[in-house]
JSON list of C-alpha atoms and ligand atoms in Angstrom, two decimals:
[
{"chain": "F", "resi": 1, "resn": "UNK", "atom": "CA", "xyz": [-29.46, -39.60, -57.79]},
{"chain": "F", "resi": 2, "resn": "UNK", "atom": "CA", "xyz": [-30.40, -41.18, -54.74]},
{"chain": "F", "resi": 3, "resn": "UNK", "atom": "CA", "xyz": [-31.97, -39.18, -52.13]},
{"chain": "F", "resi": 4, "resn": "UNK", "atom": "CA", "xyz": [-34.59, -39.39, -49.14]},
{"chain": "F", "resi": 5, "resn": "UNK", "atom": "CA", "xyz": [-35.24, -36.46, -48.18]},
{"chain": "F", "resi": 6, "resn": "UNK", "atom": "CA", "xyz": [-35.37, -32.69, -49.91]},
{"chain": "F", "resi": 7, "resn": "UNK", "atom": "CA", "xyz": [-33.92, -29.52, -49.00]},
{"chain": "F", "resi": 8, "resn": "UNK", "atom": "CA", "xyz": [-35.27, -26.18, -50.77]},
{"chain": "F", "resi": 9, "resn": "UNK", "atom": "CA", "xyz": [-34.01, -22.62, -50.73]},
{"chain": "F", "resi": 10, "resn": "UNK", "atom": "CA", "xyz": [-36.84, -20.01, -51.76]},
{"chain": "F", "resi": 11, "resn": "UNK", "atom": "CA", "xyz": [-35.35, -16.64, -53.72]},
{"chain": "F", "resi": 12, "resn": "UNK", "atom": "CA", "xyz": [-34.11, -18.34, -57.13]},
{"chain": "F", "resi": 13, "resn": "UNK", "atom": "CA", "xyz": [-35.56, -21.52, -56.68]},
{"chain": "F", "resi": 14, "resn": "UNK", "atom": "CA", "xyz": [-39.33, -21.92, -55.75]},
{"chain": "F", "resi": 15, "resn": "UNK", "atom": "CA", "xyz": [-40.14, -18.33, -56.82]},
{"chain": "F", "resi": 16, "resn": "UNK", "atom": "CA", "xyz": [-38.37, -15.51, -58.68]},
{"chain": "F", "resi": 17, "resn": "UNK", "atom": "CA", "xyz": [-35.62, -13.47, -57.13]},
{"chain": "F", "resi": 18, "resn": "UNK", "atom": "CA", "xyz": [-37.17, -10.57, -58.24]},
{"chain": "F", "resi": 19, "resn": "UNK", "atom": "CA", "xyz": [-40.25, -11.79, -55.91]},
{"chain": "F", "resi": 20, "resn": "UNK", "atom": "CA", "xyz": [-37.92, -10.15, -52.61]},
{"chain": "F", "resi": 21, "resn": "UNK", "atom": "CA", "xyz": [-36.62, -6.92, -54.51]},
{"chain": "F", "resi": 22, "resn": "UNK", "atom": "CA", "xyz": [-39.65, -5.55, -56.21]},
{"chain": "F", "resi": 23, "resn": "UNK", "atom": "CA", "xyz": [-42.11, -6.81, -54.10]},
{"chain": "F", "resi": 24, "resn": "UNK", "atom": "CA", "xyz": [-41.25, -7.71, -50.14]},
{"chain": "F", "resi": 25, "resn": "UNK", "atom": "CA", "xyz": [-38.32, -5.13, -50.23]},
{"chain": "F", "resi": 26, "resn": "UNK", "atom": "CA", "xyz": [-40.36, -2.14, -51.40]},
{"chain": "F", "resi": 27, "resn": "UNK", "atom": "CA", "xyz": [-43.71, -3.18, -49.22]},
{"chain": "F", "resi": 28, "resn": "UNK", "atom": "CA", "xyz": [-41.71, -3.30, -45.81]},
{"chain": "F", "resi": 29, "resn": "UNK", "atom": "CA", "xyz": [-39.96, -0.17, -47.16]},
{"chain": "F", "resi": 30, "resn": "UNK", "atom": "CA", "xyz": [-43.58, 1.87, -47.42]},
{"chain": "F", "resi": 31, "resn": "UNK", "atom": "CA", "xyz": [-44.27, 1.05, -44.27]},
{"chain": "F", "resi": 32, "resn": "UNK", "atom": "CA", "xyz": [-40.62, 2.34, -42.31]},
{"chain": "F", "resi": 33, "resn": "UNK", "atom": "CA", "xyz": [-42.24, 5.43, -42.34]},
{"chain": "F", "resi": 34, "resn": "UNK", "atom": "CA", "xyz": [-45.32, 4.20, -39.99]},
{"chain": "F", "resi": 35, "resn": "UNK", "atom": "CA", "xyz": [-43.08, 1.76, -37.69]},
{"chain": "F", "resi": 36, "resn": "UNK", "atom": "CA", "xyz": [-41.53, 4.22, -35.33]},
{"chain": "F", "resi": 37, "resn": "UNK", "atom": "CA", "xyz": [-45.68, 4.73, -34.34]},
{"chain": "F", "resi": 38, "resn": "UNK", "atom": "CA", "xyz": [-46.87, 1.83, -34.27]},
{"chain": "F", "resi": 39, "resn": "UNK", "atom": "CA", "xyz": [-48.62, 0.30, -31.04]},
{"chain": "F", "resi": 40, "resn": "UNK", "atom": "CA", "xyz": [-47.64, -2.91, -31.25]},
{"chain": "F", "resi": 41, "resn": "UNK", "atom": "CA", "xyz": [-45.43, -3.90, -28.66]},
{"chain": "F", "resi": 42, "resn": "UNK", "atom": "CA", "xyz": [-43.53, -6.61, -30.86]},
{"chain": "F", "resi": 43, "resn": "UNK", "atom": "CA", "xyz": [-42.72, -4.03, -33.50]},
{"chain": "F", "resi": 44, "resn": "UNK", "atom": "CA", "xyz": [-41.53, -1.42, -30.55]},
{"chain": "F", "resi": 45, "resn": "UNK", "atom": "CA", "xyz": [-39.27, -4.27, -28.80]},
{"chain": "F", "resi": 46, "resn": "UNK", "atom": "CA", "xyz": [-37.52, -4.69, -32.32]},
{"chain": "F", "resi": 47, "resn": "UNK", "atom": "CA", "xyz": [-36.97, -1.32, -32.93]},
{"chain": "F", "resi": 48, "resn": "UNK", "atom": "CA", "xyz": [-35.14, -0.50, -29.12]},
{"chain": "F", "resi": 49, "resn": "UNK", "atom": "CA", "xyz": [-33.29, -3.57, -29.71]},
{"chain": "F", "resi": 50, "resn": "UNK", "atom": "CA", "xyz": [-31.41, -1.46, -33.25]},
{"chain": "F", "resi": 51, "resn": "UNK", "atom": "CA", "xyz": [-29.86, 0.92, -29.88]},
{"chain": "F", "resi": 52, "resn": "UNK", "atom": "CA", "xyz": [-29.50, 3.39, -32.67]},
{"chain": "F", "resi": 53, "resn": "UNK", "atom": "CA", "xyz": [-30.71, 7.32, -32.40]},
{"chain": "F", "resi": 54, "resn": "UNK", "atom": "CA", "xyz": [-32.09, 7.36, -36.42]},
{"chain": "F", "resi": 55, "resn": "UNK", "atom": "CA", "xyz": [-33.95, 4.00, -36.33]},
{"chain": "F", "resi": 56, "resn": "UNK", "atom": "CA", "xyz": [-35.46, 4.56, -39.70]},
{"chain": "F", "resi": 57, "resn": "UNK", "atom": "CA", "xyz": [-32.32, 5.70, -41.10]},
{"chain": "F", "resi": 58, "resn": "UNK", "atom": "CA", "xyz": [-30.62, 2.56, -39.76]},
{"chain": "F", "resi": 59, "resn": "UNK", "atom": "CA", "xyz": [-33.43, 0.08, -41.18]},
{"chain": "F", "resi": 60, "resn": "UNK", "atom": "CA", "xyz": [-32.94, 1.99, -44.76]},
{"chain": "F", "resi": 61, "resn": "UNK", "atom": "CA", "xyz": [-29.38, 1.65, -44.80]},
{"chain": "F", "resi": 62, "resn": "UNK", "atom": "CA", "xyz": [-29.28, -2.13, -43.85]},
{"chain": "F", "resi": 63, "resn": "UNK", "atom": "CA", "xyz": [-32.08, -2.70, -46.63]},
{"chain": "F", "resi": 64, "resn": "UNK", "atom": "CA", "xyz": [-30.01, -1.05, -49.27]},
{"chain": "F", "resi": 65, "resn": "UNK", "atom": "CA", "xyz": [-27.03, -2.83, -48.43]},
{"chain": "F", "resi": 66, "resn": "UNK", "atom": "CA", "xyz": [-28.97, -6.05, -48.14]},
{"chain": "F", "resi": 67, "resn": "UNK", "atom": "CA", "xyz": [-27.59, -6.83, -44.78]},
{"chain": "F", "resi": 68, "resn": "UNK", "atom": "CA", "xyz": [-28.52, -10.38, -43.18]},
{"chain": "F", "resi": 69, "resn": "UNK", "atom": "CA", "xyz": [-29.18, -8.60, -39.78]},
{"chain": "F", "resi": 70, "resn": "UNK", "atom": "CA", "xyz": [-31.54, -10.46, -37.26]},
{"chain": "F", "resi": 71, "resn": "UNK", "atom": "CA", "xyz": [-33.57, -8.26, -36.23]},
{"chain": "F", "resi": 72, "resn": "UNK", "atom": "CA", "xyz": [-34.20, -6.80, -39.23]},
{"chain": "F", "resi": 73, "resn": "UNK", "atom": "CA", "xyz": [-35.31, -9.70, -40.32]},
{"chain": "F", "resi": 74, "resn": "UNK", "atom": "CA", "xyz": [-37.79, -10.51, -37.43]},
{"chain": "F", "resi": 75, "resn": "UNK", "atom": "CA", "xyz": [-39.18, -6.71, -38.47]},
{"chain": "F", "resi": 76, "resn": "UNK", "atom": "CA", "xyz": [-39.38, -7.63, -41.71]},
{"chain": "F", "resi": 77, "resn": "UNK", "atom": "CA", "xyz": [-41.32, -10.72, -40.78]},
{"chain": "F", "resi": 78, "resn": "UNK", "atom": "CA", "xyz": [-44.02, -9.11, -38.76]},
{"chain": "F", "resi": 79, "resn": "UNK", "atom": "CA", "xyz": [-44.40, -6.10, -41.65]},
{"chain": "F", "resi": 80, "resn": "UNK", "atom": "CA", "xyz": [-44.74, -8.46, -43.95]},
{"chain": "F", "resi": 81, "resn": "UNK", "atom": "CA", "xyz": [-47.43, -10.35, -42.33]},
{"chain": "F", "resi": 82, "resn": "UNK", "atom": "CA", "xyz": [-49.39, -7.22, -42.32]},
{"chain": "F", "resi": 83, "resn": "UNK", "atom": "CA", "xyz": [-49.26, -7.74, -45.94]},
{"chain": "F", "resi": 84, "resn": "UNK", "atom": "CA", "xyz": [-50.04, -11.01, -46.67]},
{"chain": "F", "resi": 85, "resn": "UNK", "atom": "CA", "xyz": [-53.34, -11.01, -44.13]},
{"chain": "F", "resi": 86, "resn": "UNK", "atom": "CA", "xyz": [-54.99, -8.07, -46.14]},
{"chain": "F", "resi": 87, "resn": "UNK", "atom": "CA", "xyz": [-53.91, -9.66, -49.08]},
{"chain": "F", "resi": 88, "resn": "UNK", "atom": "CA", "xyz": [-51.76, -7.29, -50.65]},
{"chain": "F", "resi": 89, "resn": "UNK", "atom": "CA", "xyz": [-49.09, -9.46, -51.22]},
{"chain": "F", "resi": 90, "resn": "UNK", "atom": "CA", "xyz": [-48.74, -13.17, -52.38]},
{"chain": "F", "resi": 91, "resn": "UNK", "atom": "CA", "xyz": [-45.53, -15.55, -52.98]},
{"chain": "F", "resi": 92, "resn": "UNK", "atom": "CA", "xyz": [-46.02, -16.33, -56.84]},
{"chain": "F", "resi": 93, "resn": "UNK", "atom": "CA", "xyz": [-44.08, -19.74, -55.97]},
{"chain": "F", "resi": 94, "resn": "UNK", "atom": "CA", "xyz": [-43.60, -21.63, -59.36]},
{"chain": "F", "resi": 95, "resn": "UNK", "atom": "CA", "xyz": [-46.35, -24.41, -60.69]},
{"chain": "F", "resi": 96, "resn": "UNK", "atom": "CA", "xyz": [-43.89, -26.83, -60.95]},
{"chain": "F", "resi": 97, "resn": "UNK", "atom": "CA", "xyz": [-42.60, -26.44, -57.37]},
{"chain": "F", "resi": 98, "resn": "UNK", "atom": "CA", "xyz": [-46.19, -26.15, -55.88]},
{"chain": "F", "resi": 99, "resn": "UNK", "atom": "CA", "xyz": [-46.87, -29.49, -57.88]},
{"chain": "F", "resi": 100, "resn": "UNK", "atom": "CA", "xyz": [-44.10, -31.00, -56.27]},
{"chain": "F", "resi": 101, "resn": "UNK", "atom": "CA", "xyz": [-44.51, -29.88, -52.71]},
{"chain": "F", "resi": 102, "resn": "UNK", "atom": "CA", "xyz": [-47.92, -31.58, -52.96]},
{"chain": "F", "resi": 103, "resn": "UNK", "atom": "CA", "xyz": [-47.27, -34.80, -54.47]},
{"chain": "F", "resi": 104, "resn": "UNK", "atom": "CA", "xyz": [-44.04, -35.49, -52.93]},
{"chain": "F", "resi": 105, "resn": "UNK", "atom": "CA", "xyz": [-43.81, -38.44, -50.54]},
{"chain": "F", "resi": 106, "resn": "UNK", "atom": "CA", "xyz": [-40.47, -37.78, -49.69]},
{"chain": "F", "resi": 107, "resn": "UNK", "atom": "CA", "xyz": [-40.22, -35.16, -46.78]},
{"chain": "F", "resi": 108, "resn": "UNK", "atom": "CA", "xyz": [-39.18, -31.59, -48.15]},
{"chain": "F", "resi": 109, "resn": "UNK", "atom": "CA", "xyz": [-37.47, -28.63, -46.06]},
{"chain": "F", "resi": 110, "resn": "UNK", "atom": "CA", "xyz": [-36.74, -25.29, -46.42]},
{"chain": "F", "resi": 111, "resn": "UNK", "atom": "CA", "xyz": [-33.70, -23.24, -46.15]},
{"chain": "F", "resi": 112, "resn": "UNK", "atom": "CA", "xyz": [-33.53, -19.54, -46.62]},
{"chain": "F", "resi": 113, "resn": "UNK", "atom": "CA", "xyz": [-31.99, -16.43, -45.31]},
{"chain": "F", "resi": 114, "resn": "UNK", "atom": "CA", "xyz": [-35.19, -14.84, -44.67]},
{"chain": "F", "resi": 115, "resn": "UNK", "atom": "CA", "xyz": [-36.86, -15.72, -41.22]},
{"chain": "F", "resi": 116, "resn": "UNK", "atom": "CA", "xyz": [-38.31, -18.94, -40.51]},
{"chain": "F", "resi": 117, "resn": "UNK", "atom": "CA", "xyz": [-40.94, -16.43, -40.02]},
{"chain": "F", "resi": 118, "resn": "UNK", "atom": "CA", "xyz": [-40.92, -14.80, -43.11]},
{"chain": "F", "resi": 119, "resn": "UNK", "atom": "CA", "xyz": [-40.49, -18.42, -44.87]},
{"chain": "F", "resi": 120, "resn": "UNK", "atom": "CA", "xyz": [-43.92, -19.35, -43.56]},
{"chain": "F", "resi": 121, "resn": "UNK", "atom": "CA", "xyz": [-45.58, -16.71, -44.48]},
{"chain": "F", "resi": 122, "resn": "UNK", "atom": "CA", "xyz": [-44.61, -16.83, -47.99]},
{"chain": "F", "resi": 123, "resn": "UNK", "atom": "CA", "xyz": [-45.79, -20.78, -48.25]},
{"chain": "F", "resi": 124, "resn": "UNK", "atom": "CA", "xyz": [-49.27, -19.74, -45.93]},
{"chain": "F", "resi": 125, "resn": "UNK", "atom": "CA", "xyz": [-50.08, -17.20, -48.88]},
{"chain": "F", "resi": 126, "resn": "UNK", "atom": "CA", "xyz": [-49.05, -19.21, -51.96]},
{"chain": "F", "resi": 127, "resn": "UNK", "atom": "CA", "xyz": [-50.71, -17.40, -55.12]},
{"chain": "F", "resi": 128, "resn": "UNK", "atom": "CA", "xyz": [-53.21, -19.43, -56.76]},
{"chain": "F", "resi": 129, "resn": "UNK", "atom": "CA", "xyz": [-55.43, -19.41, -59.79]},
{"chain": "F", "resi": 130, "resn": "UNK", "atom": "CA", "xyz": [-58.36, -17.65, -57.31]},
{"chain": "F", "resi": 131, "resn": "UNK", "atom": "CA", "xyz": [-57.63, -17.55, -53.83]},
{"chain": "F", "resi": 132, "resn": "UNK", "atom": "CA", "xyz": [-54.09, -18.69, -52.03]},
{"chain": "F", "resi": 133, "resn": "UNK", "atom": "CA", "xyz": [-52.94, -21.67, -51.23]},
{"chain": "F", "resi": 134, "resn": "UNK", "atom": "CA", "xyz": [-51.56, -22.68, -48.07]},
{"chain": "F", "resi": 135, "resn": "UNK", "atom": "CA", "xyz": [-48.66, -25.44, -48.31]},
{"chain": "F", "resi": 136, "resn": "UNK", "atom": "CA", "xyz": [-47.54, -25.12, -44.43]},
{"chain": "F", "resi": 137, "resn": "UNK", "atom": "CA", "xyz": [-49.18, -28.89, -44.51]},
{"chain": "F", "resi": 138, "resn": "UNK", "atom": "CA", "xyz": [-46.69, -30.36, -46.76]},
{"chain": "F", "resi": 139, "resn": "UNK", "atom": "CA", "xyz": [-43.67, -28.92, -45.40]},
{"chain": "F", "resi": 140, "resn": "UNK", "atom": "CA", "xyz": [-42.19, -30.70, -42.86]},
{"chain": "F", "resi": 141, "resn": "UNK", "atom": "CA", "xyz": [-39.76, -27.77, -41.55]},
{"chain": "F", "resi": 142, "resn": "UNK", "atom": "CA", "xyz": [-38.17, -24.29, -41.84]},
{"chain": "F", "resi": 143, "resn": "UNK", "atom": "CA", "xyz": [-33.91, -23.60, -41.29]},
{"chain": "F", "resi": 144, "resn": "UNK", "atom": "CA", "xyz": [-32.87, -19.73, -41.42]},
{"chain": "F", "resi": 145, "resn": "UNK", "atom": "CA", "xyz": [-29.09, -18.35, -40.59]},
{"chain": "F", "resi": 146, "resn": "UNK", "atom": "CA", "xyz": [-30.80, -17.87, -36.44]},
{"chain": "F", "resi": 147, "resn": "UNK", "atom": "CA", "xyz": [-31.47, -21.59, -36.30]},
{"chain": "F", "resi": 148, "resn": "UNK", "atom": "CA", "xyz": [-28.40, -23.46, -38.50]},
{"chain": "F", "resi": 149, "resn": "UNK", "atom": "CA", "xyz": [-25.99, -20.51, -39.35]},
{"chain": "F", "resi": 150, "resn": "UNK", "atom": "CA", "xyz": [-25.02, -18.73, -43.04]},
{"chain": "F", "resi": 151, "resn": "UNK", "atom": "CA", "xyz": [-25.98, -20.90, -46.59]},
{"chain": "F", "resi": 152, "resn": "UNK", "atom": "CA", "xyz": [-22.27, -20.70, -47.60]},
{"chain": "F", "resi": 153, "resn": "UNK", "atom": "CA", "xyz": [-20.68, -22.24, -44.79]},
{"chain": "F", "resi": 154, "resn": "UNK", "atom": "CA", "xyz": [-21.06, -26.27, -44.69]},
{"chain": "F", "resi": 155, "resn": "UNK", "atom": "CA", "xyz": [-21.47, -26.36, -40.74]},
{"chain": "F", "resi": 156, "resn": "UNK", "atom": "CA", "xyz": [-24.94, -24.77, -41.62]},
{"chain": "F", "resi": 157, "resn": "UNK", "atom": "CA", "xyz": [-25.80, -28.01, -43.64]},
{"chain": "F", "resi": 158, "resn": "UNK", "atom": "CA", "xyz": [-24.45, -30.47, -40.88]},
{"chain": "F", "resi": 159, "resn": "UNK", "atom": "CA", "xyz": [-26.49, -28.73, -38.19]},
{"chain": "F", "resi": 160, "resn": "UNK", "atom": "CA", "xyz": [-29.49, -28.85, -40.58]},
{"chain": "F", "resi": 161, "resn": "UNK", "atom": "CA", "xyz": [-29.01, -32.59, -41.23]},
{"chain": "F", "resi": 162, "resn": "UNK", "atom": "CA", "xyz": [-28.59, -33.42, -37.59]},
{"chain": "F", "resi": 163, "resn": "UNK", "atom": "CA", "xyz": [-31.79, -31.69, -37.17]},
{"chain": "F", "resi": 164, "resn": "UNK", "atom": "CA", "xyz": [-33.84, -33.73, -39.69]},
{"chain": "F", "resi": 165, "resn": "UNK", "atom": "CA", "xyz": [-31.51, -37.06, -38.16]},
{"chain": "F", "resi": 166, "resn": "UNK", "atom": "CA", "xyz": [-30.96, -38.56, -41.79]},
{"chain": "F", "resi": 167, "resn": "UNK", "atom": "CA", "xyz": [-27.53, -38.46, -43.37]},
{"chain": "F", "resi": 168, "resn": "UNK", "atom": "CA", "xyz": [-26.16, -35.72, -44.83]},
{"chain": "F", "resi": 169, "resn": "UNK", "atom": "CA", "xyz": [-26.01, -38.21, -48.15]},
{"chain": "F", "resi": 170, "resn": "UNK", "atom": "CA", "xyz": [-30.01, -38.63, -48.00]},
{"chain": "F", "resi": 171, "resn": "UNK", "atom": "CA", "xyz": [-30.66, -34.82, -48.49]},
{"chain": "F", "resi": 172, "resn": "UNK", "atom": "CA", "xyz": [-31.11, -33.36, -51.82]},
{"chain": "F", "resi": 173, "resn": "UNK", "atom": "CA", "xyz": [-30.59, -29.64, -51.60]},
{"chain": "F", "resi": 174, "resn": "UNK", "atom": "CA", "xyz": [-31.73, -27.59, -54.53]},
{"chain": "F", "resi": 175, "resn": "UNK", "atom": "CA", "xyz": [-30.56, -23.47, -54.90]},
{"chain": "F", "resi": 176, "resn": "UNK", "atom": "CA", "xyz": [-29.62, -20.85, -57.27]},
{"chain": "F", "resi": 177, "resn": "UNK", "atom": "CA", "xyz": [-26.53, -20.23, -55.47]},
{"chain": "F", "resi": 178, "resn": "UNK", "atom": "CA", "xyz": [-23.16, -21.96, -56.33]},
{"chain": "F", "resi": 179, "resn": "UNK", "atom": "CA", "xyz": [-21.46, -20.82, -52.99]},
{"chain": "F", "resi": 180, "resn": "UNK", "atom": "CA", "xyz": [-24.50, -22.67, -51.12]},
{"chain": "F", "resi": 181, "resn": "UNK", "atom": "CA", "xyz": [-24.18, -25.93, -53.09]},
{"chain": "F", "resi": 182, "resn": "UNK", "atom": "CA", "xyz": [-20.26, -25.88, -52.38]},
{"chain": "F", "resi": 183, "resn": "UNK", "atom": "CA", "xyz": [-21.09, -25.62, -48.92]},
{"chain": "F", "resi": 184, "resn": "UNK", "atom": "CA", "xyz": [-23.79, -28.17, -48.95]},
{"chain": "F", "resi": 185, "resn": "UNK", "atom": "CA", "xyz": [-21.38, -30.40, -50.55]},
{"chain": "F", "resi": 186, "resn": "UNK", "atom": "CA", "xyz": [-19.05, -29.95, -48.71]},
{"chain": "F", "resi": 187, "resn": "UNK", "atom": "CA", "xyz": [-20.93, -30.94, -45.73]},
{"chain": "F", "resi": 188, "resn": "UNK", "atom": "CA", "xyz": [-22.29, -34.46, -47.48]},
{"chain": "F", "resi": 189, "resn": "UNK", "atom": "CA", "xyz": [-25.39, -33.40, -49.24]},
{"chain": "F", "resi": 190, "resn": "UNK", "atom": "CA", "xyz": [-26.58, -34.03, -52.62]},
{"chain": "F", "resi": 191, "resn": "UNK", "atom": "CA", "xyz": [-26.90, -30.72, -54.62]},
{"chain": "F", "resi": 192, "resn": "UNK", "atom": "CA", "xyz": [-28.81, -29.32, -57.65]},
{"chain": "F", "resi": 193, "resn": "UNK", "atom": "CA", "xyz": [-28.66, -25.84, -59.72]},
{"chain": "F", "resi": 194, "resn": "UNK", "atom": "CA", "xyz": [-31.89, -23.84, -59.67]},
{"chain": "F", "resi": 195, "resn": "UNK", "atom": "CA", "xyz": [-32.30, -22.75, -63.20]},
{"chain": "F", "resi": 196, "resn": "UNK", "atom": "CA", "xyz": [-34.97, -19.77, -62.96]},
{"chain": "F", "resi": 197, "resn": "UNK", "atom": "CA", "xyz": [-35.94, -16.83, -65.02]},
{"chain": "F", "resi": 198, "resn": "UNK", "atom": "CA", "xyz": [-34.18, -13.94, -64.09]},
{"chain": "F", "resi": 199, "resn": "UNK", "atom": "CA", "xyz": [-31.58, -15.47, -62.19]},
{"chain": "F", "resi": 200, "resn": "UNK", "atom": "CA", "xyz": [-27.82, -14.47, -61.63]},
{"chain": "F", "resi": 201, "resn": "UNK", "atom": "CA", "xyz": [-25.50, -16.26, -64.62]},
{"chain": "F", "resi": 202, "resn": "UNK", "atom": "CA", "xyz": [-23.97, -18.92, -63.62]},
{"chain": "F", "resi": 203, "resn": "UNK", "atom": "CA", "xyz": [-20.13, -19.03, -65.54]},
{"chain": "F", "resi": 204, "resn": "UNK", "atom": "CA", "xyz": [-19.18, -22.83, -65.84]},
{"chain": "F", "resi": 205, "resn": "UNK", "atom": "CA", "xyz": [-23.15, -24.86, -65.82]},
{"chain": "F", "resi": 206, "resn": "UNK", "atom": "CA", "xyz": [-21.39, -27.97, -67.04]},
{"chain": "F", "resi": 207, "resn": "UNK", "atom": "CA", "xyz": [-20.07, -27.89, -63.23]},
{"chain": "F", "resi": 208, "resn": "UNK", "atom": "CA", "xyz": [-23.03, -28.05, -61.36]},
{"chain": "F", "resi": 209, "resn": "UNK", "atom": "CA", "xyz": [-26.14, -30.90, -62.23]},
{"chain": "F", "resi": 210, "resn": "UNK", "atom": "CA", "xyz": [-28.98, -28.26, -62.83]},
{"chain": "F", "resi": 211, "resn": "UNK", "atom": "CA", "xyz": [-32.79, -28.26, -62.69]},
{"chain": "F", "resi": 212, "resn": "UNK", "atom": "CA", "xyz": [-35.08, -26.09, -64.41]},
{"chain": "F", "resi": 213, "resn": "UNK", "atom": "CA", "xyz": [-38.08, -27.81, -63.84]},
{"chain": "F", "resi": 214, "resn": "UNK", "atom": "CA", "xyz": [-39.34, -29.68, -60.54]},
{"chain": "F", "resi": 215, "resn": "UNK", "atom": "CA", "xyz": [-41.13, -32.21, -62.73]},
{"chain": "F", "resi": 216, "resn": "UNK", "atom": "CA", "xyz": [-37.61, -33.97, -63.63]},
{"chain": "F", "resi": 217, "resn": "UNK", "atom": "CA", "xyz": [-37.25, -34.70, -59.64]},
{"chain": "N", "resi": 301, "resn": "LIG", "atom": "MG1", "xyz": [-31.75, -18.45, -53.72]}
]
């Protein structure tokens, strides 16, 4: 498989799913509590922005239904960093696709649902052995739905490739989602399966070229 240039998604892939539901989910959802107080004026301009009445009601709700609202994720983002500055939380991203990301010459990208934001973050506080590592150096960029639209829709993958200005054909885009690599396909791009611990079933493998291991890139 021929490829010049990579395209990662996070949740699945680089680290466990789980990493989002029991760890960033339940951190930003101790801290709802203390939002509506907070002084920071970032945090306050999100919040009016809801135009609800029950704002911590509201964030709740979209959380539990896991909806892929803007703003919520810009909240999220700026939570979150809370988090990872005092340390409390760190991205376990996988050896393998640490390795990689570091000894990689060919230029690798990121694509997630989570804010670009939120993305950076997570690769500025990579867990480590004894302290974290930052791999911000070795990635060249960061797509989210606010910059190139939805994973499952191939327009998403166009506008991402017209961003980077290679062919759609030079990208290698790796996920745990099947509805993503249809898209991605669709659009031109070379796909592979994310095989990860803990991740959803997928019914017919034999379909899809799959990866467990970033050492066989
Ligand atoms: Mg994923």
């Amino acid at each position: 498989m021929a490829f010049s240039t990579v395209l990662l998604d996070i949740e699945g892939t680089v680290c466990p799913i789980s990493f989002v539901k029991e760890t960033l989910f339940p951190y930003f959802l101790q801290q709802v509590d203390s939002l509506t107080q907070s002084r920071e004026p970032q945090v306050q301009d999100l919040l009016s922005q809801f135009k609800v009445e029950d704002v911590k009601a509201h964030i709740r709700d979209l959380v539990a239904r896991d909806v892929k609202d803007p703003i919520l994720k810009q909240l999220q983002g700026v939570i979150w960093q809370h988090g990872y500055a005092s340390g409390q939380i760190t991205a376990p991203v996988y050896a393998d696709a640490i390795n990689f990301i570091k000894s990689t010459n060919k230029p690798v990208y990121i694509y997630s649902s989570g804010s670009v934001k939120a993305q950076q973050l997570l690769f500025q506080y990579v867990r480590g052995s004894d302290k974290a590592i930052d791999l911000r150096p070795e990635i060249m960029g960061y797509y989210d739905i606010n910059t190139s639209g939805v994973k499952t829709k191939s327009e998403s993958y166009r506008n991402i490739a017209r961003d980077i200005g290679c062919d759609p054909n030079d990208i290698l885009f790796i996920s745990d989602n099947v509805l993503e690599l249809e898209a991605a396909q669709k659009a031109g791009l070379k796909s592979k399966l994310a095989i990860r611990p803990g991740n959803y079933p997928v019914e017919d493998l034999s379909a899809y070229d799959t990866i467990s291991d970033f050492a066989q890139l």
